Every structure is written in C-alpha cells, then in structure tokens.
Amino acid sequence: MRETSPRHAPGSAGEHRVQEITGTSERADRFYRDQMLDHLNPRMREFVSRQEMLFIATSDRHGECDSSFRAGPPGFVHVIDEHTLTYPEFRGNGVFASVGNILENPHVGLMFMDFARDRIGLHVNGRASLLEDVELRRHIPGLPAPEVPGQRALMWTVVHVEEAYIHCRKHIPHLRKVDRDESWGSDDTLRKGGDFFAAKDTSQQLSEPSVPAYPS
C-alpha cells in the first residue's frame, strides 16, 4: 500500500492533510473501509475481464508523470489471480513511455472505465514488472492471443495489485459502441491519424517548461 498517515488509513499523507482541511476525514475513512481492497474480488475480476480499454498512469524516478491508453478485445487485460493482472505491449509508436517509466519506477495507476454497459469505473494501483511474451506464456496458460493476425506482444506488463476501488458513475457519460474500421499494420501516418494535431509542422523545439509562482 502507499504511505499511510498516523490514522493508518490507505492513501498519501497529502490526501489526508487535504481531508483534514476540508473536513472530509470521516467520509474518506468510510470510503477506505467500505470500498478499498488490496486485491481484486470476484466482481472486480469479472469486470476487468470484459473491458476493452485501459488508462495507465506512470512516472519516472523523478516523479515526472505520463498517462497512456491501451485497448483490445474483451479479455486483453488478463486477470492471473486476485492479486495479479497483465496486459500486452505491442509495437505502437516505438516510444514506450509507460514501459520506460516502469523500468525506473514500478508504481502504476490503472483506470478501467465502462462507458457503455454499467457506467462505472475501477481504479487499480500497484507495482508493475515486465516479462517477455515467451516467458510469461510458459508460466501462465490462457493468455489472450493478439487481436490482429501475425501480431505479437513485445512484452507484458504484469501488475501486482495493492489497491482496488470503485470510481462512481456520477458524470461518466453513457456512450454507444459502433463498428470500427482500423488500418491494422499500416505505417501510413494519415491513415493512422498519427499527425492529427499537425505537430510535425510545428518547428518549436521542446524547451524547459516555465514554473509558475504559486503563493505558499
């Protein structure tokens, strides 16, 4: 679990401090007690097994953050047991920002969102490690096959669950799934939407970001 406060509740000292300032400590303690688990219970495991998308938060050793997205057919995130789940890493754009961060800092935050059926979310926080496809398949039977013929996972991110809790449906939009037409296997930037924001035409180079002055 993450660092705890003198109240011995889950979460960080920072969030406990904000709870004290805003007067929500009792409500937060009730949420920790009633909704936060250190494993995936049966309903959570069933929920994960039918999700088609996943949002991932990672940071490097300095705490610089990155968020990313994964998607696939139901079951592309494979629940190994109540304490462990795994998902494949494919070719993508070759940057591997999430994987690179995990090499430096194993802490990850996962967010599963069901916009179509239940309109509910599930947070899963824990520690991640990386395994080659051949190695993981040797030990874990039933790993899902790639969605695209000929595709192969370059590696798998394996997450040891430390926290699992609900994200309530308030403000989650109700969306409808439609058929899709994907340009699988294409390196054509336009067909993939790879320069949708016309970043290639922007000549400005990355520079050190300015830090705004906030009152202490």
Coordinates of N, CA and C in Angstrom, one line a residue:
M1 N 0.8 -1.2 0.0 CA 0.0 0.0 0.0 C 0.9 1.2 0.0
R2 N 0.3 2.4 -0.4 CA 1.0 3.6 -0.3 C 1.3 4.1 1.1
E3 N 2.0 5.1 1.2 CA 2.4 5.7 2.5 C 1.1 6.0 3.3
T4 N 1.1 5.7 4.6 CA -0.1 5.9 5.4 C 0.2 7.0 6.4
S5 N -0.9 7.6 6.9 CA -0.8 8.7 7.9 C -0.9 8.1 9.2
P6 N -0.8 8.9 10.3 CA -0.9 8.4 11.6 C -2.2 7.7 11.9
R7 N -3.3 8.0 11.0 CA -4.5 7.3 11.2 C -4.5 5.9 10.6
H8 N -3.4 5.5 10.0 CA -3.2 4.2 9.4 C -4.2 3.9 8.3
A9 N -4.6 4.9 7.6 CA -5.6 4.7 6.5 C -4.8 4.6 5.2
P10 N -5.3 4.0 4.2 CA -4.7 4.0 2.9 C -4.5 5.4 2.4
G11 N -3.7 5.5 1.4 CA -3.5 6.8 0.7 C -2.3 7.6 1.2
S12 N -2.1 8.7 0.7 CA -0.9 9.5 1.0 C -1.1 10.5 2.1
A13 N 0.0 10.9 2.7 CA -0.1 12.0 3.8 C -0.7 13.2 3.2
G14 N -0.4 13.5 1.9 CA -1.0 14.7 1.3 C -2.5 14.7 1.2
E15 N -3.1 13.5 0.8 CA -4.5 13.5 0.7 C -5.2 13.5 2.1
H16 N -4.5 12.9 3.1 CA -5.1 13.0 4.5 C -5.0 14.4 5.0
R17 N -4.0 15.2 4.6 CA -3.9 16.6 5.0 C -5.1 17.4 4.4
V18 N -5.4 17.2 3.1 CA -6.5 17.9 2.5 C -7.8 17.5 3.1
Q19 N -7.9 16.2 3.4 CA -9.2 15.8 4.1 C -9.4 16.5 5.4
E20 N -8.3 16.7 6.2 CA -8.4 17.4 7.4 C -8.8 18.9 7.2
I21 N -8.2 19.5 6.2 CA -8.5 20.9 5.9 C -9.9 21.1 5.4
T22 N -10.4 20.1 4.6 CA -11.8 20.3 4.0 C -12.8 19.6 4.9
G23 N -12.4 19.0 6.0 CA -13.4 18.3 6.9 C -14.0 17.1 6.4
T24 N -13.3 16.3 5.5 CA -13.9 15.1 4.9 C -13.2 13.8 5.4
S25 N -12.5 13.9 6.5 CA -11.7 12.8 7.0 C -12.6 11.6 7.3
E26 N -13.8 11.9 8.0 CA -14.7 10.8 8.3 C -15.3 10.1 7.1
R27 N -15.6 10.9 6.1 CA -16.2 10.4 4.9 C -15.1 9.6 4.1
A28 N -13.9 10.1 4.1 CA -12.8 9.4 3.4 C -12.5 8.1 4.1
D29 N -12.5 8.1 5.5 CA -12.3 6.8 6.2 C -13.3 5.8 5.9
R30 N -14.6 6.2 5.8 CA -15.6 5.3 5.4 C -15.4 4.7 4.1
F31 N -15.0 5.5 3.1 CA -14.7 5.0 1.8 C -13.5 4.0 1.8
Y32 N -12.4 4.4 2.5 CA -11.3 3.4 2.6 C -11.8 2.1 3.2
R33 N -12.6 2.2 4.2 CA -13.1 1.0 4.9 C -14.0 0.1 4.1
D34 N -15.0 0.8 3.4 CA -16.0 0.1 2.7 C -15.7 -0.3 1.3
Q35 N -14.9 0.5 0.6 CA -14.7 0.4 -0.8 C -13.3 0.0 -1.3
M36 N -12.3 0.2 -0.5 CA -10.9 -0.1 -0.9 C -10.4 -1.4 -0.5
L37 N -10.0 -2.2 -1.5 CA -9.4 -3.6 -1.2 C -8.0 -3.6 -1.6
D38 N -7.3 -4.6 -1.1 CA -5.9 -4.8 -1.6 C -5.8 -6.0 -2.5
H39 N -6.9 -6.3 -3.2 CA -7.0 -7.4 -4.1 C -8.2 -7.2 -5.0
L40 N -8.3 -8.0 -6.0 CA -9.5 -7.9 -6.9 C -10.5 -9.0 -6.5
N41 N -11.7 -8.6 -6.0 CA -12.7 -9.5 -5.6 C -13.3 -10.1 -6.9
P42 N -14.2 -11.1 -6.7 CA -14.8 -11.8 -7.9 C -15.5 -10.8 -8.9
R43 N -16.2 -9.8 -8.4 CA -16.9 -8.9 -9.3 C -15.9 -8.0 -10.0
M44 N -14.8 -7.6 -9.3 CA -13.8 -6.8 -10.0 C -13.1 -7.6 -11.1
R45 N -12.8 -8.9 -10.8 CA -12.1 -9.7 -11.8 C -13.0 -9.9 -13.0
E46 N -14.3 -10.1 -12.8 CA -15.2 -10.3 -13.9 C -15.3 -9.0 -14.7
F47 N -15.3 -7.8 -14.0 CA -15.4 -6.5 -14.7 C -14.2 -6.3 -15.6
V48 N -13.0 -6.6 -15.0 CA -11.8 -6.4 -15.8 C -11.8 -7.3 -17.0
S49 N -12.3 -8.5 -16.9 CA -12.2 -9.5 -18.0 C -13.0 -9.1 -19.2
R50 N -13.9 -8.2 -19.1 CA -14.7 -7.8 -20.2 C -14.5 -6.4 -20.7
Q51 N -13.5 -5.7 -20.1 CA -13.2 -4.3 -20.6 C -12.3 -4.3 -21.8
E52 N -12.6 -3.3 -22.7 CA -11.9 -3.1 -23.9 C -10.9 -1.9 -24.0
M53 N -10.8 -1.3 -22.8 CA -9.9 -0.1 -22.8 C -9.3 0.0 -21.4
L54 N -8.2 0.7 -21.3 CA -7.4 0.9 -20.1 C -6.6 2.1 -20.1
F55 N -6.7 3.0 -19.1 CA -5.9 4.1 -18.9 C -4.8 3.9 -17.9
I56 N -3.6 4.3 -18.2 CA -2.4 3.9 -17.4 C -1.7 5.2 -17.0
A57 N -1.4 5.3 -15.7 CA -0.5 6.4 -15.2 C 0.8 5.9 -14.6
T58 N 1.9 6.5 -15.1 CA 3.2 6.1 -14.6 C 4.0 7.4 -14.4
S59 N 5.2 7.2 -13.7 CA 6.1 8.3 -13.6 C 7.5 7.7 -13.5
D60 N 8.5 8.6 -13.9 CA 9.9 8.1 -13.8 C 10.4 8.3 -12.4
R61 N 11.7 8.1 -12.3 CA 12.3 8.1 -10.9 C 12.2 9.5 -10.3
H62 N 12.0 10.5 -11.1 CA 12.0 11.9 -10.6 C 10.5 12.3 -10.3
G63 N 9.6 11.5 -10.6 CA 8.2 11.8 -10.4 C 7.5 12.5 -11.6
E64 N 8.2 12.6 -12.7 CA 7.6 13.2 -13.9 C 6.6 12.2 -14.5
C65 N 5.4 12.7 -14.7 CA 4.3 11.8 -15.0 C 4.0 11.6 -16.5
D66 N 3.3 10.5 -16.8 CA 2.8 10.2 -18.1 C 1.5 9.4 -18.0
S67 N 0.6 9.7 -18.9 CA -0.6 8.9 -18.9 C -0.7 8.3 -20.3
S68 N -1.3 7.1 -20.4 CA -1.4 6.4 -21.7 C -2.7 5.6 -21.7
F69 N -2.9 5.0 -22.9 CA -4.1 4.3 -23.2 C -3.8 3.0 -23.9
R70 N -4.5 1.9 -23.5 CA -4.4 0.7 -24.1 C -5.8 0.2 -24.5
A71 N -6.0 -0.6 -25.5 CA -7.3 -1.1 -25.9 C -7.1 -2.4 -26.6
G72 N -8.2 -3.2 -26.6 CA -8.2 -4.5 -27.2 C -9.5 -5.2 -27.0
P73 N -9.7 -6.4 -27.5 CA -10.9 -7.1 -27.3 C -11.1 -7.5 -25.8
P74 N -12.4 -7.7 -25.4 CA -12.6 -8.2 -24.0 C -11.6 -9.3 -23.6
G75 N -11.0 -9.1 -22.5 CA -10.0 -10.1 -22.0 C -8.6 -9.8 -22.4
F76 N -8.3 -8.6 -23.1 CA -6.9 -8.3 -23.5 C -6.1 -8.0 -22.2
V77 N -6.8 -7.5 -21.2 CA -6.2 -7.5 -19.9 C -6.5 -8.8 -19.2
H78 N -5.5 -9.6 -18.9 CA -5.7 -10.9 -18.4 C -5.6 -10.9 -16.8
V79 N -6.6 -11.4 -16.1 CA -6.5 -11.5 -14.7 C -5.9 -12.8 -14.3
I80 N -4.7 -12.8 -13.8 CA -4.0 -14.1 -13.4 C -4.6 -14.6 -12.1
D81 N -4.7 -13.8 -11.1 CA -5.4 -14.2 -9.9 C -5.8 -12.9 -9.2
E82 N -6.3 -13.0 -8.0 CA -6.9 -11.9 -7.3 C -5.8 -10.8 -7.0
H83 N -4.6 -11.1 -7.1 CA -3.5 -10.1 -6.8 C -2.7 -9.7 -8.0
T84 N -3.0 -10.3 -9.2 CA -2.2 -10.0 -10.3 C -3.0 -9.9 -11.6
L85 N -2.7 -9.0 -12.4 CA -3.2 -8.9 -13.8 C -2.1 -8.5 -14.7
T86 N -2.3 -8.7 -16.0 CA -1.3 -8.4 -17.0 C -1.9 -8.0 -18.3
Y87 N -1.2 -7.1 -19.1 CA -1.7 -6.7 -20.4 C -0.5 -6.6 -21.3
P88 N -0.7 -6.8 -22.6 CA 0.4 -6.9 -23.6 C 0.9 -5.5 -24.0
E89 N 2.1 -5.4 -24.4 CA 2.7 -4.2 -25.0 C 3.1 -4.5 -26.5
F90 N 2.4 -3.8 -27.4 CA 2.7 -4.0 -28.8 C 3.6 -3.0 -29.4
R91 N 3.8 -3.0 -30.7 CA 4.7 -2.2 -31.4 C 4.5 -0.7 -31.2
G92 N 3.3 -0.2 -31.5 CA 3.0 1.2 -31.3 C 3.9 2.2 -32.0
N93 N 4.1 3.4 -31.4 CA 5.0 4.4 -32.0 C 6.5 4.2 -31.6
G94 N 6.8 3.2 -30.9 CA 8.2 2.9 -30.5 C 8.7 3.7 -29.4
V95 N 7.9 4.6 -28.8 CA 8.4 5.4 -27.7 C 8.5 4.7 -26.4
F96 N 7.5 3.9 -26.0 CA 7.5 3.1 -24.8 C 7.6 4.0 -23.6
A97 N 6.9 5.0 -23.5 CA 6.9 5.9 -22.4 C 6.5 5.2 -21.1
S98 N 5.4 4.5 -21.1 CA 5.0 3.8 -19.9 C 6.0 2.7 -19.5
V99 N 6.4 1.9 -20.4 CA 7.4 0.9 -20.1 C 8.7 1.4 -19.6
G100 N 9.1 2.5 -20.2 CA 10.4 3.2 -19.7 C 10.2 3.7 -18.3
N101 N 9.1 4.3 -18.0 CA 8.9 4.7 -16.6 C 8.9 3.6 -15.6
I102 N 8.2 2.5 -16.0 CA 8.2 1.3 -15.1 C 9.5 0.8 -14.8
L103 N 10.5 0.8 -15.8 CA 11.8 0.4 -15.5 C 12.5 1.2 -14.4
E104 N 12.1 2.5 -14.3 CA 12.6 3.4 -13.3 C 11.8 3.4 -12.0
N105 N 10.5 3.3 -12.1 CA 9.6 3.4 -11.0 C 8.4 2.4 -11.2
P106 N 8.3 1.4 -10.4 CA 7.3 0.4 -10.7 C 5.9 0.7 -10.3
H107 N 5.7 1.9 -9.6 CA 4.3 2.2 -9.2 C 3.5 2.6 -10.4
V108 N 2.3 2.0 -10.6 CA 1.4 2.3 -11.7 C 0.0 2.5 -11.1
G109 N -0.8 3.4 -11.9 CA -2.2 3.5 -11.6 C -3.0 3.2 -12.8
L110 N -3.9 2.2 -12.7 CA -4.7 1.8 -13.8 C -6.2 2.3 -13.6
M111 N -6.8 2.7 -14.7 CA -8.2 3.1 -14.6 C -9.0 2.4 -15.7
F112 N -9.9 1.5 -15.3 CA -10.9 0.9 -16.2 C -12.2 1.6 -16.2
M113 N -12.7 2.0 -17.4 CA -13.9 2.8 -17.4 C -14.9 2.0 -18.4
D114 N -16.1 1.7 -17.9 CA -17.1 1.1 -18.7 C -18.1 2.2 -19.0
F115 N -18.1 2.8 -20.2 CA -18.9 3.8 -20.7 C -20.2 3.3 -21.2
A116 N -20.3 2.0 -21.6 CA -21.4 1.6 -22.4 C -22.4 0.7 -21.6
R117 N -22.0 -0.1 -20.8 CA -22.9 -1.1 -20.1 C -23.2 -0.6 -18.7
D118 N -22.2 -0.6 -17.8 CA -22.5 -0.3 -16.4 C -22.3 1.2 -16.0
R119 N -21.6 1.9 -16.8 CA -21.2 3.3 -16.5 C -20.6 3.3 -15.1
I120 N -19.5 2.7 -15.0 CA -18.8 2.6 -13.7 C -17.3 2.5 -14.0
G121 N -16.4 2.8 -13.0 CA -15.0 2.7 -13.2 C -14.4 1.9 -12.0
L122 N -13.2 1.4 -12.3 CA -12.4 0.7 -11.3 C -11.0 1.2 -11.3
H123 N -10.5 1.7 -10.2 CA -9.1 2.0 -10.0 C -8.3 0.8 -9.5
V124 N -7.2 0.6 -10.1 CA -6.2 -0.5 -9.7 C -4.9 0.1 -9.6
N125 N -4.3 0.2 -8.4 CA -3.0 0.7 -8.2 C -2.1 -0.4 -7.7
G126 N -0.8 -0.3 -8.1 CA 0.1 -1.4 -7.7 C 1.5 -1.2 -8.2
R127 N 2.2 -2.3 -8.2 CA 3.6 -2.3 -8.7 C 3.7 -3.2 -9.9
A128 N 4.4 -2.7 -10.9 CA 4.5 -3.4 -12.2 C 5.9 -3.9 -12.5
S129 N 5.9 -5.0 -13.2 CA 7.2 -5.6 -13.8 C 6.9 -5.9 -15.2
L130 N 8.0 -6.2 -15.9 CA 7.9 -6.5 -17.4 C 8.4 -7.9 -17.6
L131 N 7.7 -8.7 -18.5 CA 8.1 -10.0 -18.9 C 8.0 -10.2 -20.4
E132 N 8.9 -11.0 -21.0 CA 8.8 -11.3 -22.4 C 7.6 -12.2 -22.6
D133 N 7.1 -12.1 -23.8 CA 5.9 -12.9 -24.2 C 6.1 -14.4 -24.0
V134 N 7.2 -14.9 -24.5 CA 7.5 -16.3 -24.4 C 7.6 -16.8 -22.9
E135 N 8.3 -15.9 -22.1 CA 8.5 -16.3 -20.7 C 7.2 -16.3 -20.0
L136 N 6.3 -15.3 -20.2 CA 5.0 -15.3 -19.5 C 4.1 -16.4 -19.9
R137 N 4.1 -16.7 -21.2 CA 3.2 -17.8 -21.7 C 3.7 -19.2 -21.1
R138 N 5.0 -19.3 -20.8 CA 5.5 -20.5 -20.3 C 4.9 -20.8 -18.9
H139 N 4.6 -19.7 -18.1 CA 4.1 -19.9 -16.8 C 2.6 -19.7 -16.6
I140 N 2.0 -18.9 -17.5 CA 0.6 -18.6 -17.4 C -0.2 -19.1 -18.6
P141 N -0.9 -20.2 -18.4 CA -1.8 -20.7 -19.5 C -3.0 -19.7 -19.7
G142 N -3.5 -19.7 -20.9 CA -4.7 -19.0 -21.2 C -4.5 -17.5 -21.5
L143 N -3.2 -17.1 -21.7 CA -3.0 -15.7 -22.1 C -3.7 -15.4 -23.4
P144 N -4.4 -14.3 -23.6 CA -5.1 -14.0 -24.8 C -4.2 -13.9 -26.0
A145 N -4.7 -14.3 -27.2 CA -3.9 -14.2 -28.4 C -4.1 -12.8 -28.9
P146 N -3.1 -12.3 -29.7 CA -3.3 -11.0 -30.3 C -4.5 -10.8 -31.2
E147 N -5.1 -9.6 -31.2 CA -6.3 -9.4 -32.0 C -6.0 -9.4 -33.5
V148 N -4.9 -9.0 -33.9 CA -4.5 -8.9 -35.3 C -3.7 -10.1 -35.7
P149 N -4.0 -10.8 -36.7 CA -3.3 -11.9 -37.2 C -1.8 -11.5 -37.4
G150 N -0.9 -12.3 -36.9 CA 0.5 -12.1 -37.1 C 1.1 -11.1 -36.1
Q151 N 0.3 -10.5 -35.3 CA 0.8 -9.5 -34.3 C 1.3 -10.3 -33.1
R152 N 2.3 -9.8 -32.4 CA 2.9 -10.4 -31.3 C 3.3 -9.4 -30.2
A153 N 2.9 -9.7 -29.0 CA 3.3 -8.9 -27.9 C 4.8 -8.8 -27.7
L154 N 5.4 -7.6 -27.7 CA 6.8 -7.5 -27.5 C 7.2 -7.8 -26.0
M155 N 6.2 -7.6 -25.1 CA 6.4 -7.9 -23.7 C 5.0 -7.7 -23.0
W156 N 5.0 -8.1 -21.8 CA 3.8 -7.9 -21.0 C 4.1 -7.1 -19.7
T157 N 3.2 -6.2 -19.4 CA 3.3 -5.5 -18.1 C 2.4 -6.3 -17.1
V158 N 3.1 -6.8 -16.1 CA 2.4 -7.5 -15.0 C 2.3 -6.7 -13.8
V159 N 1.1 -6.5 -13.3 CA 0.8 -5.6 -12.2 C 0.4 -6.4 -10.9
H160 N 1.1 -6.2 -9.9 CA 0.7 -6.7 -8.6 C -0.2 -5.7 -7.9
V161 N -1.4 -6.1 -7.6 CA -2.4 -5.2 -7.1 C -2.2 -4.9 -5.6
E162 N -2.2 -3.6 -5.3 CA -2.1 -3.1 -3.9 C -3.4 -2.4 -3.5
E163 N -4.0 -1.7 -4.4 CA -5.3 -1.0 -4.1 C -6.3 -1.3 -5.3
A164 N -7.5 -1.5 -4.9 CA -8.6 -1.6 -6.0 C -9.8 -1.0 -5.4
Y165 N -10.4 0.0 -6.1 CA -11.6 0.6 -5.6 C -12.4 1.3 -6.7
I166 N -13.7 1.5 -6.4 CA -14.6 2.0 -7.4 C -14.4 3.4 -7.8
H167 N -14.8 3.8 -9.0 CA -15.0 5.2 -9.4 C -16.5 5.3 -9.8
C168 N -17.2 6.1 -9.0 CA -18.6 6.1 -9.1 C -19.1 6.6 -10.5
R169 N -20.3 6.3 -10.9 CA -20.8 6.6 -12.2 C -21.2 8.1 -12.4
K170 N -21.2 8.9 -11.3 CA -21.6 10.3 -11.5 C -20.7 10.9 -12.5
H171 N -21.3 11.6 -13.5 CA -20.6 12.3 -14.5 C -19.9 11.4 -15.6
I172 N -20.0 10.1 -15.5 CA -19.5 9.2 -16.5 C -20.5 9.2 -17.7
P173 N -20.1 9.7 -18.9 CA -21.1 9.7 -20.0 C -21.5 8.3 -20.4
H174 N -22.7 8.2 -20.9 CA -23.2 6.9 -21.4 C -23.0 6.9 -22.9
L175 N -22.0 6.1 -23.4 CA -21.7 6.0 -24.8 C -22.2 4.8 -25.5
R176 N -22.3 4.8 -26.8 CA -22.8 3.7 -27.5 C -21.7 3.2 -28.4
K177 N -21.4 1.9 -28.4 CA -20.4 1.3 -29.2 C -20.8 1.1 -30.7
V178 N -19.9 1.5 -31.6 CA -20.2 1.4 -33.0 C -19.1 0.6 -33.7
D179 N -19.4 0.1 -34.9 CA -18.4 -0.6 -35.7 C -17.2 0.3 -36.0
R180 N -16.0 -0.3 -36.1 CA -14.8 0.5 -36.4 C -14.1 -0.1 -37.6
D181 N -13.4 0.8 -38.3 CA -12.5 0.4 -39.4 C -11.1 0.8 -39.2
E182 N -10.3 -0.1 -38.8 CA -8.9 0.2 -38.4 C -7.9 -0.1 -39.5
S183 N -6.9 0.7 -39.7 CA -5.8 0.4 -40.6 C -4.7 -0.4 -40.0
W184 N -5.0 -1.7 -39.7 CA -4.0 -2.5 -39.0 C -2.8 -2.7 -39.8
G185 N -1.7 -2.6 -39.2 CA -0.4 -2.9 -39.9 C 0.1 -1.8 -40.8
S186 N -0.6 -0.7 -40.8 CA -0.2 0.4 -41.7 C 0.8 1.3 -41.1
D187 N 1.8 1.7 -41.9 CA 2.7 2.8 -41.4 C 2.4 4.1 -42.0
D188 N 1.2 4.2 -42.7 CA 0.8 5.4 -43.3 C 0.3 6.4 -42.2
T189 N 1.0 7.5 -42.0 CA 0.7 8.4 -40.9 C -0.7 8.9 -41.0
L190 N -1.2 9.3 -42.2 CA -2.5 9.9 -42.3 C -3.6 8.8 -42.0
R191 N -3.4 7.6 -42.5 CA -4.4 6.6 -42.2 C -4.5 6.2 -40.7
K192 N -3.4 6.3 -40.0 CA -3.4 6.1 -38.6 C -3.8 7.3 -37.7
G193 N -3.9 8.4 -38.4 CA -4.1 9.6 -37.6 C -3.0 10.1 -36.8
G194 N -1.8 9.6 -37.2 CA -0.6 9.9 -36.4 C -0.1 11.3 -36.3
D195 N -0.6 12.2 -37.2 CA -0.2 13.6 -37.0 C -1.5 14.4 -37.1
F196 N -2.5 14.0 -36.4 CA -3.8 14.6 -36.4 C -3.7 16.1 -35.9
F197 N -2.8 16.4 -35.0 CA -2.6 17.7 -34.4 C -1.6 18.5 -35.1
A198 N -1.1 18.0 -36.3 CA -0.1 18.8 -37.1 C 1.1 19.2 -36.3
A199 N 1.5 18.3 -35.4 CA 2.7 18.6 -34.6 C 4.0 18.6 -35.5
K200 N 4.0 17.8 -36.5 CA 5.2 17.8 -37.4 C 5.5 19.1 -38.1
D201 N 4.4 19.9 -38.3 CA 4.6 21.2 -38.9 C 5.0 22.3 -38.0
T202 N 5.0 22.0 -36.7 CA 5.4 22.9 -35.7 C 6.9 22.9 -35.4
S203 N 7.6 23.9 -35.7 CA 9.1 23.9 -35.6 C 9.6 24.1 -34.2
Q204 N 8.7 24.5 -33.3 CA 9.2 24.8 -32.0 C 9.8 23.6 -31.3
Q205 N 10.9 23.7 -30.8 CA 11.6 22.6 -30.1 C 11.2 22.5 -28.6
L206 N 11.3 21.3 -28.0 CA 11.0 21.2 -26.6 C 11.9 22.0 -25.8
S207 N 11.4 22.7 -24.9 CA 12.3 23.5 -24.0 C 11.9 23.3 -22.6
E208 N 12.8 23.8 -21.7 CA 12.5 23.6 -20.2 C 11.2 24.4 -19.9
P209 N 10.2 23.7 -19.3 CA 8.9 24.4 -19.0 C 9.1 25.4 -17.9
S210 N 8.4 26.5 -18.1 CA 8.4 27.6 -17.0 C 7.6 27.1 -15.9
V211 N 8.0 27.5 -14.7 CA 7.3 27.1 -13.5 C 6.6 28.3 -12.9
P212 N 5.2 28.3 -12.9 CA 4.5 29.4 -12.3 C 4.7 29.6 -10.9
A213 N 4.7 30.8 -10.4 CA 4.9 31.1 -9.0 C 3.5 31.0 -8.3
Y214 N 3.4 30.1 -7.3 CA 2.2 30.0 -6.6 C 2.4 30.5 -5.2
P215 N 1.4 31.1 -4.6 CA 1.6 31.6 -3.2 C 1.8 30.4 -2.3
S216 N 2.6 30.5 -1.3 CA 2.9 29.5 -0.3 C 1.8 29.5 0.7

